[in-house]
């Protein structure tokens, strides 16, 4: 009888390699279906939205006994920690409230996994695969009852070659009204 032993890092490496390959194929396929960067990012966001809706269902069932967050900070913390850890193996680098607008929050990641494996041609310099993650976040929020506009942005870091990715969340007015009523 032969037994096989695999270390958790070997499994993680294979999973990461498989994800990188599959995500690269998704990007390449979608690139052939559109005429510009905005449409490509929109398609990736739509794909991410479907993932986010399913991740919410899975995690609410597995982690919370089918209960869902009802308050703004609770759902943001859930995404920043639980969702991020399940999807990316770690908690997001930061979660911040916008200083200029009451309805904005930001999740920042120094090296977002989906941007790590994609080489962006010079003619697509503004393209951000973080649109897929923005879609995931929007899918979680929308299906949890927190409608928002969610976008991904590169933010330069002084002294670093690669910018960080910030997922900007702008909540719908109804969410803020409900939050103020709940106190």
Short mmCIF file of N, CA and C in Angstrom, two decimals:
data_model
loop_
_atom_site.label_atom_id
_atom_site.label_comp_id
_atom_site.label_asym_id
_atom_site.label_seq_id
_atom_site.Cartn_x
_atom_site.Cartn_y
_atom_site.Cartn_z
N UNK A 1 0.84 -1.18 0.00
CA UNK A 1 0.00 0.00 0.00
C UNK A 1 0.89 1.24 0.00
N UNK A 2 0.53 2.17 -0.84
CA UNK A 2 1.32 3.39 -0.97
C UNK A 2 0.51 4.55 -0.41
N UNK A 3 1.15 5.36 0.41
CA UNK A 3 0.48 6.55 0.93
C UNK A 3 1.14 7.78 0.34
N UNK A 4 0.35 8.80 0.20
CA UNK A 4 0.86 10.04 -0.35
C UNK A 4 0.77 11.12 0.71
N UNK A 5 1.80 11.89 0.79
CA UNK A 5 1.82 12.99 1.74
C UNK A 5 2.06 14.27 0.98
N UNK A 6 1.23 15.23 1.23
CA UNK A 6 1.45 16.54 0.62
C UNK A 6 1.44 17.58 1.71
N UNK A 7 2.40 18.45 1.64
CA UNK A 7 2.44 19.53 2.63
C UNK A 7 1.38 20.55 2.25
N UNK A 8 0.94 21.30 3.23
CA UNK A 8 -0.09 22.31 2.94
C UNK A 8 0.44 23.38 2.00
N UNK A 9 1.75 23.66 2.03
CA UNK A 9 2.29 24.66 1.11
C UNK A 9 2.30 24.14 -0.31
N UNK A 10 2.52 22.84 -0.50
CA UNK A 10 2.48 22.27 -1.84
C UNK A 10 1.07 22.34 -2.41
N UNK A 11 0.08 22.05 -1.58
CA UNK A 11 -1.31 22.15 -2.01
C UNK A 11 -1.65 23.60 -2.32
N UNK A 12 -1.23 24.51 -1.46
CA UNK A 12 -1.49 25.93 -1.68
C UNK A 12 -0.83 26.41 -2.97
N UNK A 13 0.42 25.96 -3.23
CA UNK A 13 1.11 26.34 -4.46
C UNK A 13 0.36 25.86 -5.69
N UNK A 14 -0.14 24.61 -5.63
CA UNK A 14 -0.90 24.08 -6.77
C UNK A 14 -2.21 24.84 -6.94
N UNK A 15 -2.87 25.14 -5.84
CA UNK A 15 -4.12 25.89 -5.92
C UNK A 15 -3.89 27.27 -6.49
N UNK A 16 -2.82 27.92 -6.05
CA UNK A 16 -2.49 29.25 -6.54
C UNK A 16 -2.14 29.20 -8.02
N UNK A 17 -1.39 28.19 -8.43
CA UNK A 17 -1.04 28.04 -9.84
C UNK A 17 -2.29 27.80 -10.68
N UNK A 18 -3.18 26.97 -10.19
CA UNK A 18 -4.42 26.69 -10.91
C UNK A 18 -5.26 27.96 -11.02
N UNK A 19 -5.37 28.70 -9.90
CA UNK A 19 -6.13 29.94 -9.94
C UNK A 19 -5.52 30.92 -10.93
N UNK A 20 -4.20 31.09 -10.88
CA UNK A 20 -3.53 32.04 -11.77
C UNK A 20 -3.79 31.68 -13.24
N UNK A 21 -3.70 30.40 -13.56
CA UNK A 21 -3.93 29.96 -14.92
C UNK A 21 -5.38 30.22 -15.34
N UNK A 22 -6.33 29.81 -14.49
CA UNK A 22 -7.75 29.98 -14.83
C UNK A 22 -8.13 31.45 -14.93
N UNK A 23 -7.64 32.26 -14.01
CA UNK A 23 -7.97 33.68 -14.06
C UNK A 23 -7.38 34.33 -15.30
N UNK A 24 -6.17 33.96 -15.65
CA UNK A 24 -5.54 34.48 -16.86
C UNK A 24 -6.37 34.12 -18.09
N UNK A 25 -6.90 32.91 -18.12
CA UNK A 25 -7.75 32.48 -19.24
C UNK A 25 -9.05 33.28 -19.28
N UNK A 26 -9.63 33.54 -18.10
CA UNK A 26 -10.86 34.35 -18.04
C UNK A 26 -10.59 35.75 -18.60
N UNK A 27 -9.48 36.35 -18.20
CA UNK A 27 -9.13 37.69 -18.68
C UNK A 27 -8.92 37.66 -20.20
N UNK A 28 -8.16 36.68 -20.67
CA UNK A 28 -7.89 36.60 -22.11
C UNK A 28 -9.16 36.39 -22.92
N UNK A 29 -10.03 35.51 -22.44
CA UNK A 29 -11.29 35.27 -23.15
C UNK A 29 -12.11 36.56 -23.21
N UNK A 30 -12.27 37.20 -22.08
CA UNK A 30 -13.08 38.43 -22.05
C UNK A 30 -12.47 39.54 -22.87
N UNK A 31 -11.15 39.55 -22.96
CA UNK A 31 -10.46 40.57 -23.76
C UNK A 31 -10.84 40.43 -25.23
N UNK A 32 -11.09 39.21 -25.69
CA UNK A 32 -11.47 39.01 -27.09
C UNK A 32 -12.92 39.41 -27.36
N UNK A 33 -13.70 39.63 -26.31
CA UNK A 33 -15.12 39.91 -26.45
C UNK A 33 -15.46 41.40 -26.37
N UNK A 34 -14.46 42.24 -26.12
CA UNK A 34 -14.72 43.67 -25.90
C UNK A 34 -13.82 44.53 -26.77
N UNK A 35 -14.16 45.82 -26.84
CA UNK A 35 -13.40 46.76 -27.66
C UNK A 35 -12.54 47.72 -26.84
N UNK A 36 -12.79 47.80 -25.52
CA UNK A 36 -12.02 48.76 -24.73
C UNK A 36 -11.84 48.27 -23.29
N UNK A 37 -11.00 48.96 -22.56
CA UNK A 37 -10.65 48.57 -21.20
C UNK A 37 -11.85 48.65 -20.26
N UNK A 38 -12.67 49.68 -20.40
CA UNK A 38 -13.83 49.84 -19.52
C UNK A 38 -14.78 48.65 -19.65
N UNK A 39 -15.00 48.18 -20.87
CA UNK A 39 -15.88 47.02 -21.07
C UNK A 39 -15.26 45.75 -20.50
N UNK A 40 -13.95 45.61 -20.63
CA UNK A 40 -13.26 44.44 -20.08
C UNK A 40 -13.38 44.43 -18.55
N UNK A 41 -13.16 45.58 -17.94
CA UNK A 41 -13.30 45.67 -16.47
C UNK A 41 -14.74 45.40 -16.05
N UNK A 42 -15.70 45.87 -16.81
CA UNK A 42 -17.12 45.64 -16.50
C UNK A 42 -17.44 44.14 -16.56
N UNK A 43 -16.91 43.45 -17.55
CA UNK A 43 -17.15 42.00 -17.67
C UNK A 43 -16.50 41.26 -16.49
N UNK A 44 -15.30 41.67 -16.10
CA UNK A 44 -14.65 41.03 -14.95
C UNK A 44 -15.43 41.31 -13.68
N UNK A 45 -15.94 42.54 -13.55
CA UNK A 45 -16.74 42.87 -12.37
C UNK A 45 -18.01 42.02 -12.33
N UNK A 46 -18.65 41.83 -13.47
CA UNK A 46 -19.85 40.99 -13.52
C UNK A 46 -19.54 39.55 -13.10
N UNK A 47 -18.42 39.03 -13.56
CA UNK A 47 -18.02 37.67 -13.17
C UNK A 47 -17.76 37.62 -11.67
N UNK A 48 -17.10 38.64 -11.13
CA UNK A 48 -16.83 38.71 -9.70
C UNK A 48 -18.11 38.82 -8.89
N UNK A 49 -19.11 39.54 -9.41
CA UNK A 49 -20.39 39.71 -8.71
C UNK A 49 -21.02 38.34 -8.44
N UNK A 50 -21.01 37.48 -9.44
CA UNK A 50 -21.58 36.13 -9.28
C UNK A 50 -20.82 35.35 -8.21
N UNK A 51 -19.51 35.50 -8.20
CA UNK A 51 -18.70 34.83 -7.17
C UNK A 51 -19.06 35.37 -5.79
N UNK A 52 -19.17 36.70 -5.67
CA UNK A 52 -19.49 37.32 -4.38
C UNK A 52 -20.82 36.85 -3.82
N UNK A 53 -21.82 36.73 -4.69
CA UNK A 53 -23.15 36.28 -4.24
C UNK A 53 -23.06 34.87 -3.67
N UNK A 54 -22.29 34.02 -4.32
CA UNK A 54 -22.15 32.63 -3.86
C UNK A 54 -21.28 32.53 -2.60
N UNK A 55 -20.26 33.34 -2.53
CA UNK A 55 -19.39 33.34 -1.34
C UNK A 55 -20.20 33.78 -0.12
N UNK A 56 -21.05 34.78 -0.28
CA UNK A 56 -21.90 35.23 0.83
C UNK A 56 -22.77 34.08 1.32
N UNK A 57 -23.44 33.40 0.41
CA UNK A 57 -24.30 32.28 0.79
C UNK A 57 -23.52 31.21 1.54
N UNK A 58 -22.37 30.84 0.99
CA UNK A 58 -21.54 29.80 1.59
C UNK A 58 -21.08 30.20 2.99
N UNK A 59 -20.54 31.40 3.13
CA UNK A 59 -19.99 31.82 4.41
C UNK A 59 -21.08 32.09 5.45
N UNK A 60 -22.21 32.61 5.02
CA UNK A 60 -23.30 32.81 5.99
C UNK A 60 -23.77 31.46 6.52
N UNK A 61 -23.81 30.48 5.66
CA UNK A 61 -24.22 29.14 6.10
C UNK A 61 -23.15 28.50 6.99
N UNK A 62 -21.90 28.56 6.53
CA UNK A 62 -20.81 27.88 7.23
C UNK A 62 -20.37 28.59 8.51
N UNK A 63 -20.23 29.90 8.45
CA UNK A 63 -19.62 30.65 9.54
C UNK A 63 -20.63 31.27 10.51
N UNK A 64 -21.82 31.55 10.03
CA UNK A 64 -22.75 32.36 10.82
C UNK A 64 -24.09 31.68 11.09
N UNK A 65 -24.21 30.39 10.79
CA UNK A 65 -25.47 29.72 11.03
C UNK A 65 -26.63 30.34 10.28
N UNK A 66 -26.38 30.74 9.03
CA UNK A 66 -27.37 31.36 8.13
C UNK A 66 -27.82 32.75 8.56
N UNK A 67 -27.11 33.37 9.48
CA UNK A 67 -27.41 34.77 9.85
C UNK A 67 -26.59 35.69 8.97
N UNK A 68 -27.15 36.86 8.71
CA UNK A 68 -26.44 37.86 7.90
C UNK A 68 -26.24 39.12 8.71
N UNK A 69 -25.23 39.84 8.34
CA UNK A 69 -24.95 41.12 8.98
C UNK A 69 -26.07 42.11 8.66
N UNK A 70 -26.42 42.93 9.63
CA UNK A 70 -27.47 43.92 9.42
C UNK A 70 -26.95 45.35 9.54
N UNK A 71 -25.70 45.49 9.98
CA UNK A 71 -25.14 46.83 10.14
C UNK A 71 -23.93 47.02 9.23
N UNK A 72 -23.74 48.24 8.83
CA UNK A 72 -22.71 48.61 7.87
C UNK A 72 -21.31 48.17 8.30
N UNK A 73 -20.90 48.52 9.50
CA UNK A 73 -19.56 48.14 9.94
C UNK A 73 -19.41 46.64 10.07
N UNK A 74 -20.48 45.95 10.41
CA UNK A 74 -20.44 44.50 10.50
C UNK A 74 -20.17 43.84 9.16
N UNK A 75 -20.87 44.29 8.11
CA UNK A 75 -20.67 43.69 6.79
C UNK A 75 -19.30 44.05 6.23
N UNK A 76 -18.84 45.29 6.49
CA UNK A 76 -17.50 45.67 6.02
C UNK A 76 -16.42 44.85 6.71
N UNK A 77 -16.57 44.64 8.00
CA UNK A 77 -15.62 43.83 8.75
C UNK A 77 -15.64 42.38 8.25
N UNK A 78 -16.82 41.86 7.96
CA UNK A 78 -16.99 40.51 7.43
C UNK A 78 -16.25 40.36 6.11
N UNK A 79 -16.37 41.34 5.22
CA UNK A 79 -15.67 41.30 3.93
C UNK A 79 -14.16 41.42 4.15
N UNK A 80 -13.75 42.42 4.93
CA UNK A 80 -12.34 42.70 5.19
C UNK A 80 -11.61 41.51 5.80
N UNK A 81 -12.29 40.78 6.66
CA UNK A 81 -11.62 39.68 7.35
C UNK A 81 -12.05 38.31 6.81
N UNK A 82 -13.27 37.92 7.03
CA UNK A 82 -13.71 36.56 6.70
C UNK A 82 -13.67 36.28 5.19
N UNK A 83 -14.31 37.12 4.40
CA UNK A 83 -14.36 36.89 2.96
C UNK A 83 -12.95 36.94 2.38
N UNK A 84 -12.18 37.94 2.76
CA UNK A 84 -10.82 38.10 2.22
C UNK A 84 -9.96 36.88 2.57
N UNK A 85 -10.08 36.41 3.80
CA UNK A 85 -9.27 35.28 4.24
C UNK A 85 -9.63 34.01 3.47
N UNK A 86 -10.91 33.79 3.23
CA UNK A 86 -11.33 32.61 2.48
C UNK A 86 -10.84 32.70 1.03
N UNK A 87 -10.94 33.87 0.43
CA UNK A 87 -10.57 34.02 -0.97
C UNK A 87 -9.07 34.16 -1.21
N UNK A 88 -8.40 34.89 -0.32
CA UNK A 88 -7.00 35.24 -0.58
C UNK A 88 -6.02 34.74 0.47
N UNK A 89 -6.52 34.00 1.46
CA UNK A 89 -5.64 33.39 2.45
C UNK A 89 -5.16 34.32 3.54
N UNK A 90 -5.66 35.55 3.56
CA UNK A 90 -5.26 36.51 4.60
C UNK A 90 -6.30 37.62 4.69
N UNK A 91 -6.27 38.33 5.79
CA UNK A 91 -7.13 39.49 5.97
C UNK A 91 -6.61 40.61 5.06
N UNK A 92 -7.50 41.45 4.54
CA UNK A 92 -7.09 42.57 3.70
C UNK A 92 -6.16 43.49 4.48
N UNK A 93 -5.28 44.17 3.76
CA UNK A 93 -4.30 45.04 4.41
C UNK A 93 -4.95 46.15 5.24
N UNK A 94 -6.01 46.77 4.71
CA UNK A 94 -6.65 47.84 5.49
C UNK A 94 -8.10 48.05 5.06
N UNK A 95 -8.87 48.56 6.01
CA UNK A 95 -10.25 48.99 5.78
C UNK A 95 -10.34 50.38 6.37
N UNK A 96 -10.71 51.35 5.54
CA UNK A 96 -10.75 52.74 5.99
C UNK A 96 -12.04 53.41 5.55
N UNK A 97 -12.46 54.37 6.35
CA UNK A 97 -13.61 55.21 5.99
C UNK A 97 -13.08 56.40 5.22
N UNK A 98 -13.78 56.76 4.16
CA UNK A 98 -13.39 57.93 3.38
C UNK A 98 -13.43 59.19 4.23
N UNK A 99 -12.53 60.10 3.98
CA UNK A 99 -12.48 61.33 4.76
C UNK A 99 -13.30 62.44 4.12
N UNK A 100 -13.52 62.34 2.80
CA UNK A 100 -14.24 63.40 2.10
C UNK A 100 -15.73 63.14 1.98
N UNK A 101 -16.12 61.87 1.95
CA UNK A 101 -17.52 61.53 1.75
C UNK A 101 -17.97 60.52 2.80
N UNK A 102 -19.11 60.79 3.39
CA UNK A 102 -19.66 59.96 4.47
C UNK A 102 -20.02 58.55 4.00
N UNK A 103 -20.31 58.42 2.71
CA UNK A 103 -20.80 57.14 2.18
C UNK A 103 -19.70 56.26 1.57
N UNK A 104 -18.44 56.63 1.74
CA UNK A 104 -17.34 55.89 1.10
C UNK A 104 -16.45 55.17 2.11
N UNK A 105 -16.10 53.95 1.73
CA UNK A 105 -15.15 53.13 2.49
C UNK A 105 -14.17 52.54 1.50
N UNK A 106 -12.97 52.19 1.98
CA UNK A 106 -11.95 51.64 1.11
C UNK A 106 -11.31 50.41 1.74
N UNK A 107 -11.16 49.39 0.93
CA UNK A 107 -10.38 48.21 1.32
C UNK A 107 -9.14 48.25 0.44
N UNK A 108 -7.97 48.27 1.07
CA UNK A 108 -6.73 48.37 0.30
C UNK A 108 -5.89 47.12 0.46
N UNK A 109 -5.21 46.80 -0.60
CA UNK A 109 -4.35 45.63 -0.64
C UNK A 109 -3.07 46.01 -1.37
N UNK A 110 -1.94 45.78 -0.72
CA UNK A 110 -0.66 46.16 -1.32
C UNK A 110 -0.39 45.37 -2.60
N UNK A 111 -0.66 44.08 -2.57
CA UNK A 111 -0.44 43.26 -3.76
C UNK A 111 -1.64 42.33 -3.94
N UNK A 112 -2.67 42.83 -4.59
CA UNK A 112 -3.89 42.07 -4.80
C UNK A 112 -3.59 40.85 -5.68
N UNK A 113 -4.02 39.71 -5.24
CA UNK A 113 -3.72 38.45 -5.91
C UNK A 113 -4.04 38.47 -7.40
N UNK A 114 -5.17 39.02 -7.79
CA UNK A 114 -5.55 38.99 -9.20
C UNK A 114 -4.68 39.89 -10.08
N UNK A 115 -4.01 40.84 -9.49
CA UNK A 115 -3.10 41.70 -10.26
C UNK A 115 -1.68 41.14 -10.30
N UNK A 116 -1.40 40.18 -9.47
CA UNK A 116 -0.05 39.63 -9.36
C UNK A 116 0.36 38.83 -10.59
N UNK A 117 -0.58 38.15 -11.23
CA UNK A 117 -0.24 37.20 -12.28
C UNK A 117 -0.56 37.67 -13.69
N UNK A 118 -1.04 38.86 -13.82
CA UNK A 118 -1.44 39.36 -15.13
C UNK A 118 -0.45 40.41 -15.61
N UNK A 119 0.10 40.18 -16.79
CA UNK A 119 0.98 41.17 -17.42
C UNK A 119 0.11 42.02 -18.32
N UNK A 120 0.07 43.30 -18.02
CA UNK A 120 -0.78 44.21 -18.78
C UNK A 120 0.05 44.85 -19.89
N UNK A 121 -0.39 44.68 -21.15
CA UNK A 121 0.34 45.31 -22.25
C UNK A 121 0.31 46.83 -22.11
N UNK A 122 1.30 47.49 -22.67
CA UNK A 122 1.42 48.94 -22.54
C UNK A 122 0.18 49.67 -23.07
N UNK A 123 -0.44 49.15 -24.14
CA UNK A 123 -1.62 49.82 -24.69
C UNK A 123 -2.85 49.67 -23.80
N UNK A 124 -2.75 48.85 -22.73
CA UNK A 124 -3.84 48.69 -21.77
C UNK A 124 -3.39 49.12 -20.38
N UNK A 125 -2.52 50.12 -20.32
CA UNK A 125 -1.89 50.53 -19.08
C UNK A 125 -2.81 50.80 -17.91
N UNK A 126 -4.02 51.27 -18.16
CA UNK A 126 -4.94 51.60 -17.07
C UNK A 126 -5.77 50.40 -16.62
N UNK A 127 -5.62 49.26 -17.27
CA UNK A 127 -6.43 48.08 -16.95
C UNK A 127 -6.10 47.55 -15.56
N UNK A 128 -7.15 47.28 -14.77
CA UNK A 128 -6.99 46.81 -13.39
C UNK A 128 -7.84 45.55 -13.20
N UNK A 129 -7.17 44.41 -13.02
CA UNK A 129 -7.89 43.16 -12.77
C UNK A 129 -8.61 43.19 -11.43
N UNK A 130 -8.33 44.18 -10.61
CA UNK A 130 -9.04 44.36 -9.35
C UNK A 130 -10.53 44.56 -9.56
N UNK A 131 -10.95 44.84 -10.80
CA UNK A 131 -12.37 44.95 -11.12
C UNK A 131 -13.10 43.66 -10.76
N UNK A 132 -12.42 42.52 -10.91
CA UNK A 132 -13.00 41.23 -10.54
C UNK A 132 -13.30 41.20 -9.04
N UNK A 133 -12.34 41.67 -8.23
CA UNK A 133 -12.52 41.69 -6.78
C UNK A 133 -13.57 42.73 -6.39
N UNK A 134 -13.59 43.86 -7.09
CA UNK A 134 -14.64 44.85 -6.84
C UNK A 134 -16.01 44.22 -7.08
N UNK A 135 -16.12 43.39 -8.11
CA UNK A 135 -17.35 42.68 -8.37
C UNK A 135 -17.72 41.71 -7.26
N UNK A 136 -16.71 41.03 -6.73
CA UNK A 136 -16.96 40.11 -5.61
C UNK A 136 -17.52 40.89 -4.41
N UNK A 137 -16.87 42.01 -4.10
CA UNK A 137 -17.31 42.84 -2.96
C UNK A 137 -18.73 43.35 -3.21
N UNK A 138 -19.01 43.81 -4.42
CA UNK A 138 -20.36 44.30 -4.74
C UNK A 138 -21.39 43.17 -4.65
N UNK A 139 -21.00 41.97 -5.09
CA UNK A 139 -21.91 40.82 -5.00
C UNK A 139 -22.24 40.47 -3.56
N UNK A 140 -21.24 40.52 -2.69
CA UNK A 140 -21.48 40.25 -1.26
C UNK A 140 -22.39 41.33 -0.69
N UNK A 141 -22.03 42.60 -0.92
CA UNK A 141 -22.80 43.71 -0.35
C UNK A 141 -24.24 43.73 -0.86
N UNK A 142 -24.41 43.62 -2.16
CA UNK A 142 -25.74 43.70 -2.75
C UNK A 142 -26.65 42.58 -2.24
N UNK A 143 -26.11 41.38 -2.18
CA UNK A 143 -26.90 40.23 -1.74
C UNK A 143 -27.11 40.20 -0.23
N UNK A 144 -26.35 41.00 0.50
CA UNK A 144 -26.56 41.13 1.94
C UNK A 144 -27.48 42.31 2.26
N UNK A 145 -27.93 43.03 1.23
CA UNK A 145 -28.84 44.15 1.44
C UNK A 145 -28.15 45.48 1.63
N UNK A 146 -26.92 45.62 1.12
CA UNK A 146 -26.16 46.86 1.23
C UNK A 146 -25.76 47.33 -0.17
N UNK A 147 -26.69 47.80 -0.99
CA UNK A 147 -26.33 48.20 -2.35
C UNK A 147 -25.27 49.29 -2.36
N UNK A 148 -24.32 49.14 -3.29
CA UNK A 148 -23.21 50.09 -3.37
C UNK A 148 -22.61 50.04 -4.77
N UNK A 149 -21.94 51.12 -5.11
CA UNK A 149 -21.10 51.14 -6.31
C UNK A 149 -19.70 50.80 -5.81
N UNK A 150 -19.09 49.79 -6.42
CA UNK A 150 -17.78 49.33 -5.98
C UNK A 150 -16.83 49.36 -7.17
N UNK A 151 -15.69 50.02 -7.01
CA UNK A 151 -14.72 50.14 -8.09
C UNK A 151 -13.32 49.86 -7.57
N UNK A 152 -12.44 49.47 -8.48
CA UNK A 152 -11.04 49.19 -8.14
C UNK A 152 -10.15 50.27 -8.73
N UNK A 153 -9.19 50.71 -7.92
CA UNK A 153 -8.28 51.77 -8.35
C UNK A 153 -6.85 51.44 -7.95
N UNK A 154 -5.90 51.80 -8.81
CA UNK A 154 -4.50 51.73 -8.44
C UNK A 154 -4.14 53.01 -7.71
N UNK A 155 -3.41 52.87 -6.61
CA UNK A 155 -2.95 54.03 -5.85
C UNK A 155 -1.44 53.91 -5.71
N UNK A 156 -0.69 54.88 -6.26
CA UNK A 156 0.77 54.80 -6.18
C UNK A 156 1.26 54.83 -4.73
N UNK A 157 2.34 54.10 -4.49
CA UNK A 157 2.99 54.09 -3.18
C UNK A 157 4.40 54.63 -3.39
N UNK A 158 4.71 55.67 -2.66
CA UNK A 158 6.02 56.28 -2.82
C UNK A 158 7.13 55.27 -2.53
N UNK A 159 8.09 55.20 -3.42
CA UNK A 159 9.22 54.30 -3.25
C UNK A 159 8.95 52.87 -3.71
N UNK A 160 7.76 52.61 -4.20
CA UNK A 160 7.41 51.26 -4.68
C UNK A 160 7.14 51.31 -6.18
N UNK A 161 7.56 50.25 -6.85
CA UNK A 161 7.34 50.19 -8.29
C UNK A 161 5.87 49.91 -8.61
N UNK A 162 5.26 48.99 -7.85
CA UNK A 162 3.86 48.62 -8.11
C UNK A 162 2.92 49.38 -7.16
N UNK A 163 1.83 49.88 -7.69
CA UNK A 163 0.86 50.58 -6.83
C UNK A 163 0.03 49.57 -6.02
N UNK A 164 -0.59 50.04 -4.96
CA UNK A 164 -1.53 49.18 -4.23
C UNK A 164 -2.87 49.29 -4.94
N UNK A 165 -3.74 48.34 -4.65
CA UNK A 165 -5.10 48.37 -5.21
C UNK A 165 -6.06 48.74 -4.09
N UNK A 166 -6.89 49.71 -4.37
CA UNK A 166 -7.92 50.12 -3.41
C UNK A 166 -9.28 49.82 -4.01
N UNK A 167 -10.08 49.12 -3.24
CA UNK A 167 -11.46 48.83 -3.62
C UNK A 167 -12.30 49.91 -2.95
N UNK A 168 -12.87 50.80 -3.75
CA UNK A 168 -13.66 51.93 -3.25
C UNK A 168 -15.13 51.53 -3.23
N UNK A 169 -15.74 51.67 -2.07
CA UNK A 169 -17.15 51.30 -1.87
C UNK A 169 -17.94 52.57 -1.57
N UNK A 170 -18.90 52.86 -2.43
CA UNK A 170 -19.76 54.03 -2.24
C UNK A 170 -21.18 53.51 -2.05
N UNK A 171 -21.67 53.58 -0.80
CA UNK A 171 -22.97 53.01 -0.47
C UNK A 171 -24.12 53.87 -0.98
N UNK A 172 -25.21 53.19 -1.31
CA UNK A 172 -26.44 53.87 -1.73
C UNK A 172 -27.00 54.65 -0.55
N UNK A 173 -27.70 55.72 -0.87
CA UNK A 173 -28.29 56.58 0.17
C UNK A 173 -29.19 55.80 1.12
N UNK A 174 -29.92 54.82 0.61
CA UNK A 174 -30.83 54.03 1.44
C UNK A 174 -30.08 53.27 2.55
N UNK A 175 -28.86 52.87 2.26
CA UNK A 175 -28.06 52.16 3.27
C UNK A 175 -27.71 53.10 4.41
N UNK A 176 -27.33 54.32 4.07
CA UNK A 176 -26.97 55.29 5.10
C UNK A 176 -28.18 55.70 5.94
N UNK A 177 -29.33 55.85 5.28
CA UNK A 177 -30.56 56.17 6.04
C UNK A 177 -30.90 55.03 7.00
N UNK A 178 -30.84 53.81 6.53
CA UNK A 178 -31.14 52.65 7.39
C UNK A 178 -30.15 52.58 8.54
N UNK A 179 -28.90 52.83 8.26
CA UNK A 179 -27.86 52.77 9.29
C UNK A 179 -28.10 53.84 10.36
N UNK A 180 -28.52 55.03 9.96
CA UNK A 180 -28.78 56.09 10.95
C UNK A 180 -30.01 55.75 11.81
N UNK A 181 -31.00 55.08 11.22
CA UNK A 181 -32.18 54.67 11.98
C UNK A 181 -31.82 53.58 12.99
N UNK A 182 -30.93 52.66 12.60
CA UNK A 182 -30.53 51.57 13.48
C UNK A 182 -29.61 52.07 14.61
N UNK A 183 -28.96 53.20 14.34
CA UNK A 183 -28.12 53.84 15.34
C UNK A 183 -26.91 53.08 15.59
#
